[in-house]
CSV table of C-alpha atoms in Angstrom, one decimal:
chain,number,residue,atom,x,y,z
A,1,UNK,CA,0.0,0.0,0.0
A,2,UNK,CA,1.4,3.4,-1.1
A,3,UNK,CA,0.5,6.3,1.2
A,4,UNK,CA,1.8,8.8,-1.3
A,5,UNK,CA,0.0,9.8,-4.5
A,6,UNK,CA,1.7,9.0,-7.8
A,7,UNK,CA,2.4,11.7,-10.3
A,8,UNK,CA,-0.7,10.7,-12.2
A,9,UNK,CA,-2.9,10.8,-9.1
A,10,UNK,CA,-1.5,14.3,-8.3
A,11,UNK,CA,-2.3,15.5,-11.8
A,12,UNK,CA,-5.8,14.1,-11.5
A,13,UNK,CA,-6.3,15.8,-8.1
A,14,UNK,CA,-5.0,19.2,-9.4
A,15,UNK,CA,-7.1,19.0,-12.5
A,16,UNK,CA,-10.3,18.4,-10.6
A,17,UNK,CA,-9.4,21.0,-8.0
A,18,UNK,CA,-8.8,23.6,-10.6
A,19,UNK,CA,-12.0,22.8,-12.5
A,20,UNK,CA,-14.1,23.0,-9.3
A,21,UNK,CA,-12.5,26.3,-8.3
A,22,UNK,CA,-13.1,27.9,-11.7
A,23,UNK,CA,-16.4,26.4,-12.7
A,24,UNK,CA,-18.2,25.1,-9.6
A,25,UNK,CA,-17.0,27.0,-6.5
A,26,UNK,CA,-19.1,27.2,-3.3
A,27,UNK,CA,-20.1,30.8,-4.2
A,28,UNK,CA,-20.9,30.4,-7.8
A,29,UNK,CA,-22.3,26.9,-7.9
A,30,UNK,CA,-22.9,25.2,-4.6
A,31,UNK,CA,-25.0,28.0,-2.9
A,32,UNK,CA,-27.2,28.5,-6.0
A,33,UNK,CA,-27.8,24.7,-6.0
A,34,UNK,CA,-28.8,24.4,-2.3
A,35,UNK,CA,-32.5,24.7,-3.1
A,36,UNK,CA,-32.3,23.0,-6.6
A,37,UNK,CA,-33.2,19.3,-6.5
A,38,UNK,CA,-31.0,18.6,-9.5
A,39,UNK,CA,-27.8,19.4,-7.6
A,40,UNK,CA,-25.9,20.3,-10.8
A,41,UNK,CA,-26.2,22.1,-14.1
A,42,UNK,CA,-25.7,20.5,-17.5
A,43,UNK,CA,-22.6,22.6,-18.0
A,44,UNK,CA,-20.9,21.6,-14.8
A,45,UNK,CA,-21.7,17.9,-15.3
A,46,UNK,CA,-20.5,18.0,-18.9
A,47,UNK,CA,-17.3,19.6,-17.7
A,48,UNK,CA,-16.7,16.8,-15.1
A,49,UNK,CA,-17.4,14.2,-17.8
A,50,UNK,CA,-14.9,15.9,-20.2
A,51,UNK,CA,-12.2,15.7,-17.4
A,52,UNK,CA,-12.9,11.9,-17.2
A,53,UNK,CA,-14.2,12.2,-13.7
A,54,UNK,CA,-17.5,10.5,-14.4
A,55,UNK,CA,-15.8,7.6,-16.0
A,56,UNK,CA,-12.9,7.1,-13.6
A,57,UNK,CA,-14.1,3.6,-12.6
A,58,UNK,CA,-15.6,2.7,-16.0
A,59,UNK,CA,-13.6,0.1,-18.0
A,60,UNK,CA,-11.8,1.5,-21.0
A,61,UNK,CA,-13.8,-0.5,-23.6
A,62,UNK,CA,-16.9,1.6,-22.5
A,63,UNK,CA,-15.1,5.0,-22.7
A,64,UNK,CA,-13.8,5.1,-19.1
A,65,UNK,CA,-10.4,5.4,-17.5
A,66,UNK,CA,-10.4,2.0,-15.8
A,67,UNK,CA,-8.9,3.4,-12.7
A,68,UNK,CA,-9.1,2.1,-9.2
A,69,UNK,CA,-11.0,3.2,-6.1
A,70,UNK,CA,-7.8,5.0,-5.0
A,71,UNK,CA,-8.2,7.4,-8.0
A,72,UNK,CA,-11.9,7.6,-7.3
A,73,UNK,CA,-11.0,8.6,-3.8
A,74,UNK,CA,-8.8,11.4,-5.1
A,75,UNK,CA,-11.8,12.8,-7.0
A,76,UNK,CA,-14.2,12.3,-4.1
A,77,UNK,CA,-11.9,14.2,-1.8
A,78,UNK,CA,-11.8,17.2,-4.1
A,79,UNK,CA,-15.5,17.1,-4.5
A,80,UNK,CA,-16.0,17.0,-0.8
A,81,UNK,CA,-13.6,19.9,-0.3
A,82,UNK,CA,-15.6,21.9,-2.8
A,83,UNK,CA,-19.0,20.8,-1.2
A,84,UNK,CA,-20.0,19.6,-4.7
A,85,UNK,CA,-23.8,19.0,-4.7
A,86,UNK,CA,-24.0,16.9,-7.9
A,87,UNK,CA,-24.6,13.2,-8.4
A,88,UNK,CA,-21.0,12.0,-8.8
A,89,UNK,CA,-21.0,9.6,-5.9
A,90,UNK,CA,-24.3,8.1,-7.0
A,91,UNK,CA,-23.5,7.7,-10.7
A,92,UNK,CA,-19.7,7.5,-11.0
A,93,UNK,CA,-19.2,5.3,-8.0
A,94,UNK,CA,-22.3,3.5,-6.7
A,95,UNK,CA,-24.0,2.9,-10.1
A,96,UNK,CA,-20.7,2.1,-11.8
A,97,UNK,CA,-19.5,-0.3,-9.2
A,98,UNK,CA,-23.0,-2.0,-9.2
A,99,UNK,CA,-22.7,-2.5,-13.0
A,100,UNK,CA,-19.1,-3.7,-13.0
A,101,UNK,CA,-19.5,-5.9,-9.9
A,102,UNK,CA,-22.9,-7.4,-10.4
A,103,UNK,CA,-23.8,-7.2,-14.1
A,104,UNK,CA,-22.5,-9.0,-17.2
A,105,UNK,CA,-20.5,-6.8,-19.6
A,106,UNK,CA,-23.1,-7.1,-22.4
A,107,UNK,CA,-26.0,-6.1,-20.1
A,108,UNK,CA,-24.1,-3.2,-18.5
A,109,UNK,CA,-22.3,-1.8,-21.6
A,110,UNK,CA,-24.8,0.8,-22.7
A,111,UNK,CA,-25.2,2.2,-19.2
A,112,UNK,CA,-21.5,2.3,-18.5
A,113,UNK,CA,-20.9,4.1,-21.8
A,114,UNK,CA,-23.4,6.7,-20.9
A,115,UNK,CA,-22.1,7.2,-17.4
A,116,UNK,CA,-18.5,7.6,-18.7
A,117,UNK,CA,-19.5,10.3,-21.3
A,118,UNK,CA,-21.9,12.1,-18.9
A,119,UNK,CA,-25.0,11.5,-21.0
A,120,UNK,CA,-26.4,9.1,-18.4
A,121,UNK,CA,-26.8,9.8,-14.7
A,122,UNK,CA,-27.7,6.8,-12.6
A,123,UNK,CA,-28.4,6.1,-8.9
A,124,UNK,CA,-28.7,2.9,-6.8
A,125,UNK,CA,-31.0,1.9,-4.0
A,126,UNK,CA,-31.8,0.7,-1.5
A,127,UNK,CA,-28.4,-0.3,-0.3
A,128,UNK,CA,-29.8,-1.3,3.1
A,129,UNK,CA,-33.2,-1.8,4.6
A,130,UNK,CA,-36.5,-3.0,3.1
A,131,UNK,CA,-36.5,-3.5,-0.7
A,132,UNK,CA,-39.3,-3.2,-3.3
A,133,UNK,CA,-40.8,-6.3,-4.8
A,134,UNK,CA,-40.7,-7.4,-8.5
A,135,UNK,CA,-43.0,-9.5,-10.5
A,136,UNK,CA,-42.1,-10.4,-14.0
A,137,UNK,CA,-40.9,-7.2,-15.7
A,138,UNK,CA,-42.4,-4.7,-13.2
A,139,UNK,CA,-41.2,-3.3,-9.8
A,140,UNK,CA,-43.4,-2.0,-7.1
A,141,UNK,CA,-42.7,-0.5,-3.7
A,142,UNK,CA,-40.8,2.3,-2.0
A,143,UNK,CA,-37.2,3.3,-1.6
A,144,UNK,CA,-36.4,5.8,1.2
A,145,UNK,CA,-33.5,8.3,1.0
A,146,UNK,CA,-32.6,7.5,-2.6
A,147,UNK,CA,-29.7,9.9,-3.6
A,148,UNK,CA,-30.0,12.2,-6.6
A,149,UNK,CA,-33.3,10.7,-7.9
A,150,UNK,CA,-34.4,14.0,-9.5
A,151,UNK,CA,-31.4,14.2,-11.8
A,152,UNK,CA,-31.0,10.5,-12.5
A,153,UNK,CA,-32.2,9.1,-15.8
A,154,UNK,CA,-31.8,5.5,-14.6
A,155,UNK,CA,-32.5,4.0,-11.2
A,156,UNK,CA,-30.8,0.7,-10.4
A,157,UNK,CA,-33.1,-0.9,-7.9
A,158,UNK,CA,-32.4,-3.9,-5.6
A,159,UNK,CA,-35.8,-5.7,-5.4
A,160,UNK,CA,-37.1,-9.1,-4.3
A,161,UNK,CA,-38.9,-11.5,-6.6
A,162,UNK,CA,-39.5,-15.3,-6.8
A,163,UNK,CA,-35.8,-15.8,-7.8
A,164,UNK,CA,-34.4,-13.9,-4.8
A,165,UNK,CA,-32.8,-10.5,-4.9
A,166,UNK,CA,-32.4,-8.9,-8.3
A,167,UNK,CA,-30.8,-5.8,-9.6
A,168,UNK,CA,-33.3,-4.0,-11.9
A,169,UNK,CA,-32.8,-1.0,-14.2
A,170,UNK,CA,-35.7,1.5,-14.3
A,171,UNK,CA,-36.2,4.4,-16.6
A,172,UNK,CA,-36.7,7.3,-14.1
A,173,UNK,CA,-39.0,9.0,-16.5
A,174,UNK,CA,-41.4,6.1,-16.7
A,175,UNK,CA,-45.0,6.4,-15.6
A,176,UNK,CA,-45.5,5.1,-12.1
A,177,UNK,CA,-42.2,6.6,-10.8
A,178,UNK,CA,-42.7,9.4,-8.3
A,179,UNK,CA,-40.0,11.1,-6.2
A,180,UNK,CA,-40.4,13.4,-3.3
A,181,UNK,CA,-37.5,15.4,-2.0
A,182,UNK,CA,-36.5,14.5,1.5
A,183,UNK,CA,-35.6,17.2,4.0
A,184,UNK,CA,-32.4,16.5,5.9
A,185,UNK,CA,-29.5,18.3,7.5
A,186,UNK,CA,-27.3,18.6,4.4
A,187,UNK,CA,-28.6,20.7,1.5
A,188,UNK,CA,-25.6,19.8,-0.6
A,189,UNK,CA,-26.8,16.2,-0.7
A,190,UNK,CA,-30.0,15.6,-2.6
A,191,UNK,CA,-32.1,12.8,-1.1
A,192,UNK,CA,-35.6,11.6,-2.2
A,193,UNK,CA,-38.2,9.1,-1.2
A,194,UNK,CA,-39.2,7.2,-4.4
A,195,UNK,CA,-42.3,5.2,-5.1
A,196,UNK,CA,-42.5,2.6,-8.0
A,197,UNK,CA,-46.0,1.7,-9.0
A,198,UNK,CA,-45.8,-1.3,-11.2
A,199,UNK,CA,-43.0,0.3,-13.2
A,200,UNK,CA,-41.4,-1.5,-16.2
A,201,UNK,CA,-38.0,-2.8,-15.3
A,202,UNK,CA,-35.1,-4.8,-16.8
A,203,UNK,CA,-33.6,-7.5,-14.6
A,204,UNK,CA,-29.8,-7.1,-14.9
A,205,UNK,CA,-28.4,-9.5,-12.3
A,206,UNK,CA,-29.1,-11.8,-9.4
A,207,UNK,CA,-26.5,-10.5,-6.8
A,208,UNK,CA,-25.6,-12.5,-3.8
A,209,UNK,CA,-25.5,-11.1,-0.3
A,210,UNK,CA,-21.7,-10.9,-0.5
A,211,UNK,CA,-22.0,-9.0,-3.8
A,212,UNK,CA,-24.3,-6.5,-2.3
A,213,UNK,CA,-22.1,-6.2,0.8
A,214,UNK,CA,-19.1,-5.4,-1.4
A,215,UNK,CA,-21.1,-2.7,-3.2
A,216,UNK,CA,-22.1,-1.2,0.1
A,217,UNK,CA,-18.4,-1.2,1.2
A,218,UNK,CA,-17.4,0.6,-1.9
A,219,UNK,CA,-20.0,3.3,-1.4
A,220,UNK,CA,-19.1,3.8,2.2
A,221,UNK,CA,-15.5,4.1,1.4
A,222,UNK,CA,-16.1,6.7,-1.4
A,223,UNK,CA,-18.4,8.7,0.9
A,224,UNK,CA,-15.6,8.6,3.6
A,225,UNK,CA,-13.2,10.1,1.1
A,226,UNK,CA,-15.7,12.9,0.3
A,227,UNK,CA,-16.0,13.5,4.1
A,228,UNK,CA,-12.3,13.6,4.5
A,229,UNK,CA,-12.1,16.3,1.8
A,230,UNK,CA,-14.7,18.4,3.5
A,231,UNK,CA,-13.0,18.1,6.9
A,232,UNK,CA,-9.6,19.0,5.4
A,233,UNK,CA,-11.1,22.0,3.7
A,234,UNK,CA,-12.9,23.5,6.7
A,235,UNK,CA,-9.8,22.8,8.9
A,236,UNK,CA,-7.6,24.7,6.4
A,237,UNK,CA,-10.1,27.6,6.4
A,238,UNK,CA,-10.0,27.8,10.2
A,239,UNK,CA,-6.2,27.6,10.4
A,240,UNK,CA,-5.8,30.4,7.7
A,241,UNK,CA,-8.3,32.5,9.6
A,242,UNK,CA,-6.4,32.0,12.9
A,243,UNK,CA,-3.3,33.4,11.2
A,244,UNK,CA,-4.9,36.7,10.1
A,245,UNK,CA,-7.7,37.4,12.7
A,246,UNK,CA,-6.2,39.7,15.3
A,247,UNK,CA,-7.2,40.2,18.9
A,248,UNK,CA,-5.2,42.2,21.5
A,249,UNK,CA,-3.0,43.3,18.6
A,250,UNK,CA,-1.8,39.8,17.7
A,251,UNK,CA,-3.1,36.9,15.6
A,252,UNK,CA,-5.5,34.6,17.5
A,253,UNK,CA,-3.4,31.7,16.3
A,254,UNK,CA,-0.7,32.8,18.8
A,255,UNK,CA,-3.0,32.0,21.7
A,256,UNK,CA,-2.5,28.6,23.1
A,257,UNK,CA,-6.3,27.8,23.4
A,258,UNK,CA,-6.7,28.3,19.6
A,259,UNK,CA,-3.5,26.4,18.9
A,260,UNK,CA,-4.9,23.4,20.8
A,261,UNK,CA,-8.1,23.6,18.7
A,262,UNK,CA,-6.1,23.6,15.5
A,263,UNK,CA,-4.0,20.7,16.6
A,264,UNK,CA,-7.1,18.7,17.6
A,265,UNK,CA,-8.5,19.2,14.1
A,266,UNK,CA,-5.3,18.2,12.4
A,267,UNK,CA,-5.0,15.1,14.5
A,268,UNK,CA,-8.5,14.0,13.7
A,269,UNK,CA,-8.1,14.7,9.9
A,270,UNK,CA,-4.8,12.8,9.6
A,271,UNK,CA,-6.0,9.8,11.6
A,272,UNK,CA,-9.0,9.6,9.3
A,273,UNK,CA,-6.9,10.0,6.2
A,274,UNK,CA,-4.9,6.9,7.0
A,275,UNK,CA,-8.0,4.9,7.4
A,276,UNK,CA,-9.6,6.2,4.2
A,277,UNK,CA,-6.5,5.6,2.2
A,278,UNK,CA,-6.3,2.0,3.5
A,279,UNK,CA,-9.9,1.4,2.7
A,280,UNK,CA,-9.6,2.8,-0.8
A,281,UNK,CA,-6.5,0.6,-1.5
A,282,UNK,CA,-8.2,-2.5,0.0
A,283,UNK,CA,-11.4,-2.0,-2.2
A,284,UNK,CA,-9.5,-3.3,-5.2
A,285,UNK,CA,-6.1,-4.6,-4.0
A,286,UNK,CA,-7.1,-6.5,-0.9
A,287,UNK,CA,-10.8,-7.6,-0.9
A,288,UNK,CA,-10.5,-9.6,2.3
A,289,UNK,CA,-9.5,-6.4,4.1
A,290,UNK,CA,-12.1,-4.2,2.4
A,291,UNK,CA,-15.1,-4.8,4.6
A,292,UNK,CA,-13.4,-4.2,7.9
A,293,UNK,CA,-11.7,-1.1,6.5
A,294,UNK,CA,-15.0,0.3,5.3
A,295,UNK,CA,-16.7,-0.4,8.6
A,296,UNK,CA,-13.9,1.3,10.5
A,297,UNK,CA,-14.2,4.4,8.3
A,298,UNK,CA,-17.9,4.5,9.0
A,299,UNK,CA,-17.6,3.6,12.7
A,300,UNK,CA,-15.5,6.7,13.5
A,301,UNK,CA,-17.4,8.9,11.1
A,302,UNK,CA,-18.6,11.2,13.8
A,303,UNK,CA,-15.1,12.3,14.5
A,304,UNK,CA,-14.9,14.2,11.2
A,305,UNK,CA,-18.0,16.2,12.1
A,306,UNK,CA,-16.2,17.4,15.2
A,307,UNK,CA,-13.6,19.0,12.9
A,308,UNK,CA,-16.2,21.4,11.5
A,309,UNK,CA,-17.6,22.0,14.9
A,310,UNK,CA,-14.2,22.9,16.2
A,311,UNK,CA,-13.5,25.1,13.2
A,312,UNK,CA,-16.6,27.1,14.0
A,313,UNK,CA,-15.2,27.8,17.4
A,314,UNK,CA,-12.1,29.2,15.8
A,315,UNK,CA,-14.1,31.4,13.6
A,316,UNK,CA,-16.1,32.7,16.5
A,317,UNK,CA,-19.3,34.7,15.7
A,318,UNK,CA,-18.7,34.9,12.0
A,319,UNK,CA,-18.7,31.1,11.8
A,320,UNK,CA,-22.4,31.0,12.8
A,321,UNK,CA,-23.6,33.2,10.0
A,322,UNK,CA,-25.4,32.0,6.9
A,323,UNK,CA,-22.9,33.9,4.7
A,324,UNK,CA,-19.9,31.9,6.0
A,325,UNK,CA,-19.3,28.5,4.5
A,326,UNK,CA,-18.4,26.7,7.8
A,327,UNK,CA,-22.0,25.7,8.5
A,328,UNK,CA,-22.2,24.0,5.0
A,329,UNK,CA,-19.1,21.9,5.8
A,330,UNK,CA,-20.6,21.0,9.2
A,331,UNK,CA,-23.8,19.9,7.6
A,332,UNK,CA,-21.9,17.9,5.0
A,333,UNK,CA,-20.1,16.0,7.7
A,334,UNK,CA,-23.2,15.5,9.8
A,335,UNK,CA,-24.8,14.0,6.7
A,336,UNK,CA,-21.9,11.6,6.4
A,337,UNK,CA,-22.3,10.6,10.1
A,338,UNK,CA,-25.9,9.7,9.4
A,339,UNK,CA,-25.3,8.0,6.0
A,340,UNK,CA,-26.5,4.4,6.0
A,341,UNK,CA,-27.1,4.6,9.8
A,342,UNK,CA,-25.3,6.0,12.7
A,343,UNK,CA,-21.9,4.8,14.0
A,344,UNK,CA,-23.2,2.5,16.8
A,345,UNK,CA,-23.7,-0.6,14.8
A,346,UNK,CA,-20.4,-0.1,12.9
A,347,UNK,CA,-18.6,0.3,16.2
A,348,UNK,CA,-20.1,-2.9,17.5
A,349,UNK,CA,-18.9,-4.7,14.4
A,350,UNK,CA,-15.4,-3.4,14.8
A,351,UNK,CA,-15.5,-4.6,18.4
A,352,UNK,CA,-16.7,-8.0,17.4
A,353,UNK,CA,-13.9,-8.3,14.8
A,354,UNK,CA,-11.3,-7.2,17.3
A,355,UNK,CA,-12.6,-9.7,19.9
A,356,UNK,CA,-12.5,-12.5,17.3
A,357,UNK,CA,-9.0,-11.6,16.3
A,358,UNK,CA,-7.8,-11.6,19.9
A,359,UNK,CA,-9.4,-14.9,20.7
A,360,UNK,CA,-8.3,-16.8,17.6
């Protein structure tokens, strides 16, 4: 496992960072999208596709870059740092990994090609919890908290039928599909409650529980990388502020109390970084380690939210205002803490794994 980025990964990071800064900054893109259920514009999404960001995990024969989760993590971290509200995690990671992990090449080719060139946006659900039912070529039932359903052209639904669990592709514009935006803490994440009323669907695969578990691991790991980017960005904003904000004729960063706050943020971010990097590497290079790495990243998710909370303390009164971006980072990280359930069950699993390792 290499803890340092390669030259190619650095170039990818810098390219995505520059694009987001110039074309999709918090001021010019994120804030205008806070109340927009789409989460992105055609121009911004087309720009990400032109960079190759939407096809980072898509095989080359379908127009993608055939990179690994490590490279996807590089992109995710930059998107998290920029608070990007678009459907990249849903389409470029969750849907792509579902298609490449669970579906035969001939059945997934058209969708993968569309995801890579940006012409198709897809989302996947439900990753956990109750599933809709399928009968023949139709799906019926509800999916709660489905990401990016308003902008997705295709919904990949895990549903139960007489053959067990199936992965079905549904045209999101079909009659019988209805979505209602779900209010939650993070306005930069677009969640919807979807209802499928005997909607035509194509059965793509019959995934096993292990297959689905691997997909959930991948999604957790990618979301963790996004959260790491958000935490790093708000920490850097706070540290920079501590260098220039003056009280008693000196920078507040010279006060020991503020220094301790900054050190606490740095320690939390760097500990999380090592865990996220290991999980990204394990996702492709060491599948036996993947699940525990993903669970660990999620188990300690709440720690990253404390980074934004601490940053607001450094900012003082200005950090509590709507005009300051600190609250957007806090909400992004609180949303990650709640994603696919709170940390308790993941902490319990980490504990079980540790106990088994000690007793074996």
